[in-house]
XYZ file of C-alpha atoms in Angstrom:
686
model
C 0.039 0.043 0.050
C 1.611 3.360 -1.165
C 2.034 6.412 1.134
C 2.831 6.903 4.819
C 0.672 3.927 5.968
C 1.366 0.379 5.137
C -1.002 -2.686 5.682
C 0.202 -6.222 5.439
C -2.289 -9.283 6.007
C -0.915 -12.606 7.227
C -2.564 -15.427 8.980
C -5.784 -13.513 9.622
C -3.913 -10.463 11.141
C -3.680 -7.050 9.600
C -0.294 -5.355 10.583
C -0.746 -1.644 9.878
C 2.368 0.588 10.161
C 2.507 4.279 10.157
C 5.577 5.292 8.356
C 5.792 9.120 8.176
C 9.424 10.115 9.139
C 10.809 11.532 11.286
C 8.281 11.013 14.083
C 5.077 9.818 12.505
C 2.958 12.843 13.008
C -0.729 12.458 12.245
C -0.820 14.548 9.096
C -3.842 14.448 6.558
C -1.815 11.899 4.533
C -1.555 9.635 7.522
C -5.206 9.887 8.228
C -6.200 9.027 4.765
C -3.760 6.007 4.922
C -5.281 4.761 8.126
C -8.819 4.947 6.453
C -7.643 2.904 3.477
C -5.759 0.460 5.879
C -8.810 -0.098 7.823
C -10.937 -0.530 4.813
C -8.407 -3.129 3.547
C -8.306 -5.044 6.738
C -12.094 -5.201 7.076
C -12.441 -6.432 3.359
C -9.903 -9.066 4.047
C -12.007 -10.451 6.988
C -9.026 -10.424 9.539
C -9.432 -11.584 13.028
C -7.369 -8.796 14.531
C -5.632 -5.436 13.491
C -2.332 -4.476 15.079
C -1.416 -0.859 14.660
C 2.276 0.214 15.039
C 4.826 2.674 13.955
C 7.978 2.561 12.023
C 11.259 3.851 13.558
C 11.213 5.277 17.054
C 7.677 6.631 17.173
C 4.072 5.107 17.292
C 2.531 8.558 16.546
C 4.190 11.576 18.089
C 0.965 13.635 17.772
C -0.867 15.912 15.201
C 0.845 18.021 12.599
C 1.144 21.221 14.453
C 1.489 22.887 10.912
C -2.132 22.143 10.117
C -3.499 23.851 13.169
C -3.561 27.361 11.640
C -5.815 25.940 8.848
C -9.454 24.664 8.723
C -9.750 21.032 9.634
C -9.550 18.692 6.608
C -11.309 15.344 6.252
C -10.835 12.609 7.249
C -11.022 13.967 10.816
C -9.103 12.084 13.575
C -12.295 11.835 15.738
C -13.949 9.937 13.141
C -11.021 7.505 12.661
C -10.693 6.913 16.307
C -14.392 6.162 16.586
C -14.132 3.651 13.699
C -11.038 1.965 15.477
C -13.099 1.836 18.772
C -16.117 0.329 16.866
C -14.188 -1.893 14.434
C -15.730 -5.484 14.109
C -12.543 -7.154 15.201
C -10.203 -6.099 18.043
C -7.518 -3.421 17.225
C -4.375 -3.687 19.335
C -1.845 -0.804 19.616
C 1.792 -1.856 19.527
C 3.487 1.283 21.018
C 6.967 0.871 19.541
C 7.948 4.325 20.733
C 6.539 7.818 21.298
C 2.747 7.936 21.490
C 1.710 11.596 22.146
C -1.246 13.723 21.651
C -3.384 12.353 18.828
C -1.099 9.154 18.868
C -2.165 8.331 22.366
C -5.826 9.137 21.644
C -5.618 6.586 18.826
C -4.159 4.035 21.261
C -6.825 4.698 23.722
C -9.482 3.656 21.273
C -7.826 0.364 20.714
C -8.923 -2.789 22.737
C -5.345 -3.375 24.168
C -2.143 -1.503 24.325
C 1.337 -3.212 24.407
C 4.324 -0.852 24.890
C 8.063 -1.221 24.273
C 10.149 -0.609 27.407
C 11.454 2.765 25.971
C 8.080 4.029 24.779
C 6.775 7.380 26.118
C 3.111 8.432 26.395
C 1.258 11.469 26.978
C -1.363 14.205 26.149
C 0.739 17.367 26.155
C -1.506 19.449 24.114
C -1.740 22.184 26.827
C 1.860 22.878 26.040
C 0.785 24.099 22.578
C -2.249 26.147 23.831
C -4.928 23.557 23.200
C -6.629 20.558 24.549
C -6.951 16.938 23.204
C -9.352 17.020 20.391
C -10.118 13.397 19.650
C -11.447 11.904 22.914
C -8.411 12.105 25.134
C -10.265 14.121 27.937
C -13.014 11.645 27.874
C -11.380 8.226 27.376
C -8.412 8.603 29.562
C -10.309 9.256 32.977
C -12.599 6.287 32.011
C -9.458 4.156 31.787
C -7.214 5.280 34.541
C -9.385 7.379 36.844
C -10.112 11.102 37.313
C -7.030 12.128 39.441
C -4.216 10.477 37.235
C -5.955 11.766 34.164
C -5.977 15.377 35.448
C -2.249 15.077 36.296
C -1.357 13.867 32.670
C -3.678 16.103 30.663
C -3.650 19.401 32.634
C 0.220 19.320 33.260
C 0.903 18.026 29.821
C 3.006 15.346 31.482
C 4.834 12.547 29.472
C 5.487 9.355 31.134
C 7.317 6.010 30.509
C 5.905 2.601 29.537
C 6.408 1.214 33.115
C 4.421 4.083 34.840
C 1.920 3.827 32.134
C 1.400 0.124 32.987
C 1.150 0.968 36.603
C -1.633 3.288 35.894
C -3.518 0.818 33.659
C -2.907 2.904 30.557
C -0.989 0.037 28.920
C -1.818 -3.700 29.295
C 1.750 -5.020 29.018
C 5.262 -4.053 28.168
C 7.307 -6.029 25.637
C 10.679 -5.844 23.846
C 8.886 -6.485 20.645
C 5.307 -5.069 20.999
C 4.263 -5.800 17.512
C 4.957 -9.523 17.877
C 3.238 -9.415 21.295
C 0.172 -7.636 19.957
C -0.177 -10.340 17.297
C -1.210 -13.003 19.660
C -1.707 -11.378 23.132
C -5.177 -12.051 24.791
C -7.583 -9.259 24.407
C -8.848 -7.966 27.751
C -12.427 -8.852 28.456
C -13.710 -5.306 28.942
C -15.788 -2.893 26.968
C -14.285 -0.323 24.514
C -12.692 2.526 26.405
C -15.421 4.978 25.540
C -18.029 2.453 26.880
C -16.257 2.212 30.283
C -18.151 3.725 33.163
C -17.534 7.320 33.857
C -15.221 7.886 36.827
C -16.872 9.159 39.976
C -16.732 12.946 40.590
C -13.920 14.204 42.820
C -14.279 17.991 43.550
C -11.229 18.040 45.711
C -8.974 16.682 42.901
C -10.445 19.065 40.401
C -9.842 22.078 42.889
C -6.268 20.865 43.625
C -5.620 20.868 39.847
C -6.973 24.337 39.460
C -4.762 25.493 42.184
C -1.715 23.936 40.712
C -2.448 25.433 37.349
C -2.912 28.943 38.962
C 0.660 28.607 40.343
C 2.516 26.937 37.453
C 0.532 28.168 34.404
C -0.787 31.538 35.364
C -2.485 33.312 32.470
C -2.804 30.319 30.333
C -6.332 29.146 29.085
C -5.789 25.727 27.838
C -4.891 24.014 31.249
C -8.065 25.374 32.812
C -10.209 24.292 29.716
C -8.590 20.736 30.120
C -9.585 20.492 33.678
C -13.167 21.570 32.887
C -13.229 18.842 30.193
C -11.839 15.941 32.368
C -14.349 16.963 35.061
C -17.011 16.860 32.369
C -16.224 13.096 31.892
C -17.689 12.417 35.248
C -20.998 14.174 34.522
C -22.018 14.049 30.942
C -22.756 11.105 28.546
C -19.625 10.042 26.636
C -20.841 11.538 23.259
C -21.855 14.929 24.763
C -18.380 15.091 26.325
C -16.612 14.303 22.907
C -18.657 16.995 21.375
C -17.824 19.557 23.971
C -14.037 18.550 23.755
C -14.047 18.945 19.996
C -15.738 22.404 20.259
C -13.250 23.868 22.822
C -10.306 22.239 20.873
C -11.325 23.950 17.580
C -11.789 27.248 19.346
C -8.505 27.130 21.198
C -6.300 26.027 18.094
C -6.684 29.491 16.399
C -6.266 31.438 19.599
C -3.390 33.942 20.155
C -1.934 31.630 22.939
C -2.006 28.571 20.666
C -0.258 30.566 17.842
C 2.370 31.808 20.188
C 3.146 28.343 21.746
C 3.502 26.882 18.239
C 5.747 29.797 17.186
C 8.155 28.993 20.223
C 7.886 25.225 19.402
C 8.935 25.585 15.878
C 11.545 28.129 16.672
C 13.045 25.758 19.225
C 13.119 23.062 16.596
C 14.904 25.220 14.233
C 17.345 26.448 16.675
C 18.265 22.839 17.972
C 18.512 21.562 14.394
C 21.628 23.865 13.919
C 23.633 21.335 15.932
C 22.851 18.422 13.875
C 25.736 17.526 11.523
C 28.971 19.374 11.024
C 31.653 20.348 13.581
C 33.793 18.166 15.758
C 32.946 16.140 18.728
C 34.181 17.497 22.145
C 35.703 14.892 24.254
C 37.806 17.113 26.767
C 37.505 20.533 28.045
C 39.187 23.127 30.325
C 36.921 25.400 32.381
C 38.518 28.344 34.003
C 36.762 29.584 37.174
C 35.263 27.199 39.636
C 32.580 29.530 41.093
C 28.799 28.939 40.696
C 28.917 29.360 36.812
C 32.116 27.680 36.088
C 31.398 24.622 38.408
C 27.929 24.315 36.772
C 29.411 24.348 33.220
C 31.891 21.770 34.066
C 29.373 19.596 35.790
C 27.138 19.785 32.609
C 30.073 18.873 30.375
C 31.265 15.976 32.679
C 27.548 14.500 32.499
C 28.158 14.022 28.683
C 31.344 11.929 29.446
C 33.594 14.745 28.692
C 36.817 14.923 30.830
C 37.124 18.417 32.569
C 40.068 20.238 33.848
C 38.837 22.788 36.282
C 41.272 25.778 36.836
C 41.570 28.207 39.665
C 44.057 30.758 40.507
C 45.250 29.584 43.987
C 44.848 26.693 46.341
C 41.937 28.223 48.235
C 40.025 28.536 44.815
C 40.676 24.913 43.960
C 39.164 23.909 47.294
C 36.129 26.063 46.624
C 35.809 24.630 43.178
C 35.862 20.951 44.515
C 33.320 21.948 46.917
C 31.028 23.536 44.378
C 31.259 20.412 42.069
C 30.598 18.138 44.936
C 27.601 20.184 45.868
C 26.046 19.727 42.331
C 26.535 16.080 42.548
C 24.976 15.873 45.952
C 21.998 17.818 44.821
C 21.749 15.329 41.886
C 21.775 12.356 44.332
C 19.226 13.949 46.578
C 16.829 14.506 43.543
C 17.441 10.869 42.533
C 19.237 11.832 39.229
C 22.248 9.643 40.096
C 23.223 7.244 42.798
C 25.890 8.234 45.397
C 28.274 5.545 44.113
C 27.899 6.605 40.500
C 28.501 10.263 41.485
C 31.662 9.457 43.234
C 32.933 7.504 40.359
C 31.992 10.210 38.000
C 33.785 12.917 39.826
C 36.976 10.769 40.190
C 36.884 9.739 36.567
C 36.157 12.963 34.810
C 37.523 15.971 36.939
C 40.909 17.210 37.422
C 41.461 20.380 39.436
C 44.404 22.598 38.778
C 46.026 25.636 40.434
C 47.145 27.775 37.464
C 47.883 26.779 33.919
C 51.157 25.072 34.169
C 50.048 21.435 34.015
C 46.922 21.407 31.866
C 46.219 18.552 29.729
C 45.444 18.969 25.913
C 41.696 19.829 25.338
C 39.228 20.254 22.622
C 37.669 23.291 24.257
C 38.464 25.726 27.015
C 35.712 27.889 28.428
C 36.525 30.897 30.577
C 33.915 31.582 33.381
C 35.519 34.271 35.613
C 34.017 37.481 36.741
C 33.116 40.316 34.326
C 36.461 42.229 34.152
C 38.278 42.891 30.820
C 41.753 42.829 32.125
C 41.158 39.500 34.029
C 39.670 37.776 31.019
C 42.601 38.999 28.816
C 45.027 37.513 31.280
C 43.130 34.256 31.297
C 43.159 33.985 27.443
C 46.774 34.711 27.166
C 47.496 31.922 29.735
C 45.263 29.580 27.778
C 46.782 30.397 24.513
C 50.271 29.644 25.902
C 49.165 26.563 27.639
C 46.989 24.581 25.131
C 47.426 23.365 21.577
C 46.642 25.639 18.780
C 43.458 23.579 17.704
C 41.822 24.083 21.197
C 38.471 26.278 20.765
C 38.708 29.095 23.109
C 35.384 30.411 24.434
C 34.452 33.301 26.874
C 31.267 33.113 29.054
C 30.998 36.948 29.303
C 27.523 38.384 29.766
C 28.077 41.806 28.558
C 31.819 42.442 27.442
C 33.122 43.002 23.910
C 33.862 39.476 22.667
C 36.116 40.835 20.007
C 38.215 42.618 22.433
C 38.327 39.736 24.789
C 39.908 37.514 22.101
C 42.040 40.161 20.318
C 45.314 38.631 21.533
C 44.540 34.959 20.859
C 46.597 33.146 18.223
C 44.762 31.341 15.639
C 41.793 33.714 16.318
C 39.360 31.755 14.117
C 38.982 29.292 17.036
C 37.718 31.914 19.474
C 33.988 32.672 20.304
C 31.548 33.678 22.947
C 29.380 30.928 24.889
C 27.127 32.843 27.069
C 25.660 30.248 29.445
C 22.796 31.164 31.639
C 22.763 30.301 35.421
C 22.533 27.629 36.497
C 24.292 26.424 33.488
C 23.370 22.715 33.958
C 19.807 23.439 34.094
C 18.991 26.517 31.930
C 18.426 25.591 28.227
C 19.385 28.730 26.608
C 22.879 29.367 25.248
C 23.863 32.434 23.384
C 26.577 31.574 20.844
C 28.585 34.637 20.026
C 30.319 35.073 16.646
C 33.555 37.053 17.127
C 34.817 38.956 14.208
C 37.208 36.140 13.563
C 35.205 33.049 14.381
C 35.359 30.377 11.724
C 32.307 28.481 10.467
C 34.044 25.260 11.724
C 34.264 26.684 15.372
C 30.764 27.706 15.114
C 29.601 24.233 14.007
C 31.574 22.536 16.771
C 30.026 24.817 19.341
C 26.551 24.114 17.971
C 27.288 20.368 18.054
C 28.202 20.725 21.725
C 25.153 22.613 22.394
C 23.034 19.892 20.926
C 24.708 17.348 23.084
C 23.874 19.465 26.138
C 20.390 19.653 25.072
C 20.557 23.444 24.926
C 18.671 25.771 22.575
C 21.423 27.667 20.967
C 21.001 31.146 19.542
C 23.533 32.701 17.301
C 24.306 36.411 18.060
C 26.677 39.016 17.035
C 28.816 41.203 19.243
C 27.327 44.244 20.948
C 27.053 45.096 24.578
C 24.834 42.404 26.113
C 24.335 40.471 22.918
C 20.662 39.950 22.520
C 19.100 39.083 26.048
C 21.040 41.410 28.362
C 20.801 44.333 25.798
C 17.089 43.990 25.707
C 16.952 43.575 29.571
C 19.056 46.761 29.987
C 16.654 48.772 27.819
C 13.535 47.303 29.523
C 15.010 48.125 32.999
C 15.827 51.510 31.957
C 12.174 52.157 30.693
C 10.754 50.957 33.940
C 13.099 53.316 35.841
C 11.831 56.308 33.664
C 8.258 55.353 34.729
C 9.210 55.509 38.394
C 10.653 59.134 37.823
C 7.178 59.996 36.221
C 4.868 58.533 38.788
C 5.034 54.761 39.199
C 6.309 52.852 42.213
C 8.425 49.636 42.082
C 5.796 47.441 43.583
C 3.192 48.767 40.950
C 5.562 48.021 38.010
C 6.312 44.515 39.131
C 2.631 43.708 39.834
C 1.700 45.056 36.328
C 4.275 43.054 34.461
C 3.612 39.913 36.474
C -0.080 40.472 35.332
C 1.192 40.412 31.724
C 2.720 36.912 32.437
C 6.369 37.742 33.457
C 7.440 35.453 36.128
C 8.768 38.356 38.085
C 8.923 42.121 37.828
C 12.078 43.953 37.062
C 12.634 45.174 40.639
C 11.909 41.800 42.242
C 14.556 40.292 39.735
C 17.110 42.832 40.710
C 16.585 42.206 44.403
C 17.076 38.549 43.673
C 20.213 38.849 41.711
C 21.760 41.909 43.672
C 21.536 45.522 42.820
C 25.244 45.621 42.769
C 25.406 43.602 39.467
C 23.309 46.228 37.496
C 25.079 49.023 39.344
C 28.573 47.872 38.123
C 27.271 47.570 34.748
C 25.903 51.199 34.719
C 29.277 52.409 35.889
C 31.038 50.473 33.020
C 28.818 51.992 30.589
C 29.083 55.497 32.019
C 25.379 56.100 32.166
C 25.797 59.078 34.731
C 27.486 61.197 32.037
C 26.546 59.597 28.822
C 25.555 62.115 26.032
C 22.004 61.703 24.464
C 20.876 59.503 27.308
C 18.302 59.857 29.879
C 20.132 58.953 33.206
C 17.955 57.912 36.081
C 19.703 58.158 39.459
C 17.370 56.225 41.774
C 19.100 52.760 41.555
C 22.449 54.308 41.765
C 21.303 56.172 45.040
C 19.995 53.050 46.696
C 23.352 51.303 46.247
C 25.482 54.232 47.158
C 23.535 55.824 49.979
C 21.682 52.822 51.556
C 23.927 49.835 50.946
C 20.818 47.799 50.119
C 21.742 45.206 47.549
C 18.650 43.069 47.448
C 17.845 39.755 49.291
C 21.351 39.029 50.080
C 21.526 42.141 52.466
C 17.893 41.767 53.680
C 16.767 44.902 51.795
C 16.798 46.265 48.254
C 13.873 47.757 46.306
C 11.869 45.966 48.811
C 12.022 45.526 52.556
C 12.230 41.886 53.691
C 10.922 40.134 56.745
C 11.919 36.451 56.923
C 11.917 36.349 53.173
C 8.795 38.088 52.599
C 9.021 41.194 50.432
C 6.940 44.376 51.288
C 7.068 47.833 49.561
C 9.787 50.013 51.144
C 8.634 53.578 52.368
C 12.483 54.500 52.246
C 12.595 53.501 48.502
C 9.364 55.081 47.671
C 10.638 58.333 49.331
C 13.919 58.251 47.236
C 11.764 57.780 44.074
C 9.628 60.886 44.992
C 12.675 62.970 45.916
C 14.081 62.250 42.447
C 11.069 63.254 40.621
C 10.929 66.502 42.577
C 14.641 67.120 41.988
C 14.055 66.716 38.149
C 11.102 69.016 38.203
C 8.738 66.230 37.145
C 5.077 66.396 38.354
C 4.226 62.747 39.155
C 1.317 61.248 37.338
C -0.735 58.091 37.801
C -0.002 54.931 35.709
C -2.334 52.184 34.936
C -1.109 48.675 34.869
C -1.904 48.588 31.047
C 0.121 51.747 30.463
C 3.077 50.258 32.423
C 3.017 47.048 30.344
C 2.570 48.840 27.104
C 5.701 51.054 27.702
C 7.872 48.091 29.081
C 6.986 45.582 26.408
C 7.263 48.306 23.611
C 10.821 49.123 24.652
C 11.669 45.392 24.339
C 10.211 45.330 20.811
C 11.989 48.510 19.897
C 15.298 47.123 21.004
C 14.586 43.759 19.263
C 14.106 45.637 15.940
C 17.280 47.409 16.373
C 18.969 44.173 17.145
C 17.651 42.819 13.775
C 18.641 45.923 11.969
C 22.092 45.575 13.145
C 22.451 41.891 12.232
C 23.025 40.922 15.991
C 20.236 38.467 15.682
C 19.495 36.656 12.293
C 15.817 36.135 13.010
C 12.987 37.675 15.112
C 12.343 34.072 16.440
C 15.872 33.897 17.869
C 15.063 37.076 19.882
C 11.945 35.448 21.189
C 13.743 32.255 22.169
C 16.389 34.312 24.034
C 13.601 36.220 25.941
C 11.470 33.302 26.712
C 14.266 30.880 27.967
C 16.535 33.252 29.406
C 14.462 36.067 30.871
C 11.123 34.443 31.680
C 8.977 36.231 29.062
C 5.706 34.349 28.924
C 5.995 31.532 26.455
C 2.265 31.779 25.770
C 2.861 35.092 24.383
C 5.598 33.794 22.043
C 8.246 36.345 22.836
C 8.331 40.164 22.313
C 8.682 39.930 18.506
C 5.838 37.488 18.044
C 3.843 39.553 20.245
C 4.522 42.508 18.247
C 3.257 40.571 15.152
C 0.004 39.823 16.989
C -0.422 43.508 17.887
C 0.487 44.690 14.331
C 3.748 46.478 13.499
C 1.862 49.512 12.457
C 0.358 49.814 15.967
C 3.778 49.250 17.649
C 5.283 52.073 15.451
C 2.462 54.397 16.464
C 2.943 53.818 20.135
C 6.596 54.428 19.957
C 6.058 57.655 17.900
C 3.820 58.744 20.663
C 6.312 57.893 23.398
C 9.053 59.808 21.378
C 7.075 62.972 21.351
C 7.375 63.098 25.113
C 10.740 61.587 25.512
C 12.954 61.762 22.350
C 16.078 60.757 24.113
C 14.732 57.341 24.998
C 12.410 56.418 22.137
C 12.468 56.244 18.212
C 11.010 54.142 15.651
C 13.584 51.840 14.045
C 13.844 51.933 10.234
C 13.122 48.129 10.099
C 9.991 48.486 12.087
C 8.759 51.476 9.865
C 9.327 49.253 6.757
C 7.429 46.442 8.388
C 4.619 48.532 9.416
C 4.471 50.154 5.916
C 4.519 46.856 3.980
C 2.061 45.114 6.493
C 4.774 42.600 7.472
C 5.326 40.658 10.796
C 8.701 40.557 12.411
C 9.064 36.851 11.330
C 7.993 37.590 7.713
C 11.134 37.065 5.354
C 10.814 40.755 4.229
C 11.064 41.920 7.655
C 14.637 40.412 8.105
C 17.637 42.637 7.514
């Protein structure tokens, strides 16, 4: 049978195989193929149908590219109903990934046999939708209300053994297709005909509370909870109809579009590390503090041998302690056994005082503090101590990468790798092209990022690259609003309401006010021409010594870790407004959000204009993964496209009338507005 679905009939059994590489998504062609295969099996008068997948996936879900279009026949719910009502048993042989629509297909089968490495789940809420082919109605009937709420509303993916424990699969077998050919079919009704689970208001309320904590602002998880709850109260067919109605409404929503945008941007970014470049087997990491130890730990977890360098004996001991702490935490969380942790540390780590006895390495990553002279000294020492082929990388957050590497021999091997803290957890990695970086060096860095399971974003050289440059502009805009009438707690509240995980002043208190203070001094903001300097934050550091949570006070007062607005800080804010001759006004939350997010968007367009980022989606990835911009809004550039570039340009023009030092419409934004483009349209790229 041609196409992505094959049907072979032998000894009264139809083996239907979905073969739509790479992951067997449920495209229209697959749906059509399934209809033909079921027709052929029924015509052949088989005793059983076994449904499986080719490769490493059963069915990895729907084709998300189809979500923006009108549904096309044959519709998945109709195919699933036919499977459930088929005149002979249909058995699912889950050879690999069974997600979304793939699991919904399996739920309609009379039995499910899974390979040990199979993964199962209904993660639709992570794309801003709900299951649309019976998942919210069949799963609670099969495994119960509480477990179904956990899987569907959290979008959780589980392994075959857990699925067996829940009753989601009937057996686990090394060759699920062979087992499905002859396994006994359970003596139970079809899944949709099973009794409805009893209502459990407490479980439903607990699920709502968890969504409020973990997915604030998102619509789909709450709708999913409603639908799972409906399975306890409505007849099966009515529940299916309501599920389909909500699915179709959500799939064209702004949130679903934003989440699809991030999903595809992530796939494109991670694909950069496939093919090309050299494999890294050994590494030097300079600096054993929090960042350096975390980078070293992540590398060692890949089987890479790591030489961790510090400047003196005390630093070496601190580095050992930092690495040991990371392993101890992994043991505590069940990621590794204590015995394996001890073996890995001994086998993969060497600790060095200075550069005199460093082993050869494929890459050396500098992770010392942000001081240009110190970094120059580090790279001079690495250049002298390591072979000429060793890639040299700086982990700087702000500094000029071209200058950091200007003394390196064979400069084509030099680049920036901006990890985010903690480096073994955060998925984002800004890969910074220096002026001299070769394509081979970039390819090797991207290959390493793929092994680390990072989302790599290529960036050019400028102060702060992509993320910290936008963050600096965003904070400056918020500081200006303080001068004009807002207060820190109000700004934070407004931006949390927009969906940011924390407001800008909460974040500064967490990271330490001294960090941003040092950066402002480095940039010379106090005396910078053509720049609107706001002295509030500098006054807090210089006059009060309040540096945030680490000193027990910052923008906020803290009592046992609980933050409350500070009358002292609010007083300093009001004093600075009066000193500047500004009559303070009232800001609404909407006005605060509009200004703050517009500043991100404006800076994003300038970054695109200058070629610092190649794609608007790269900017979105940086802000979502590195700075907690709400994923369900798609990042600032996608958000701009949903609002419309003409409207964004109009807003910035209005801000520029009042504050021409701080605002101006980038030429690329004017072009996009004039031509009706979105930031991700090809014509909107530089």
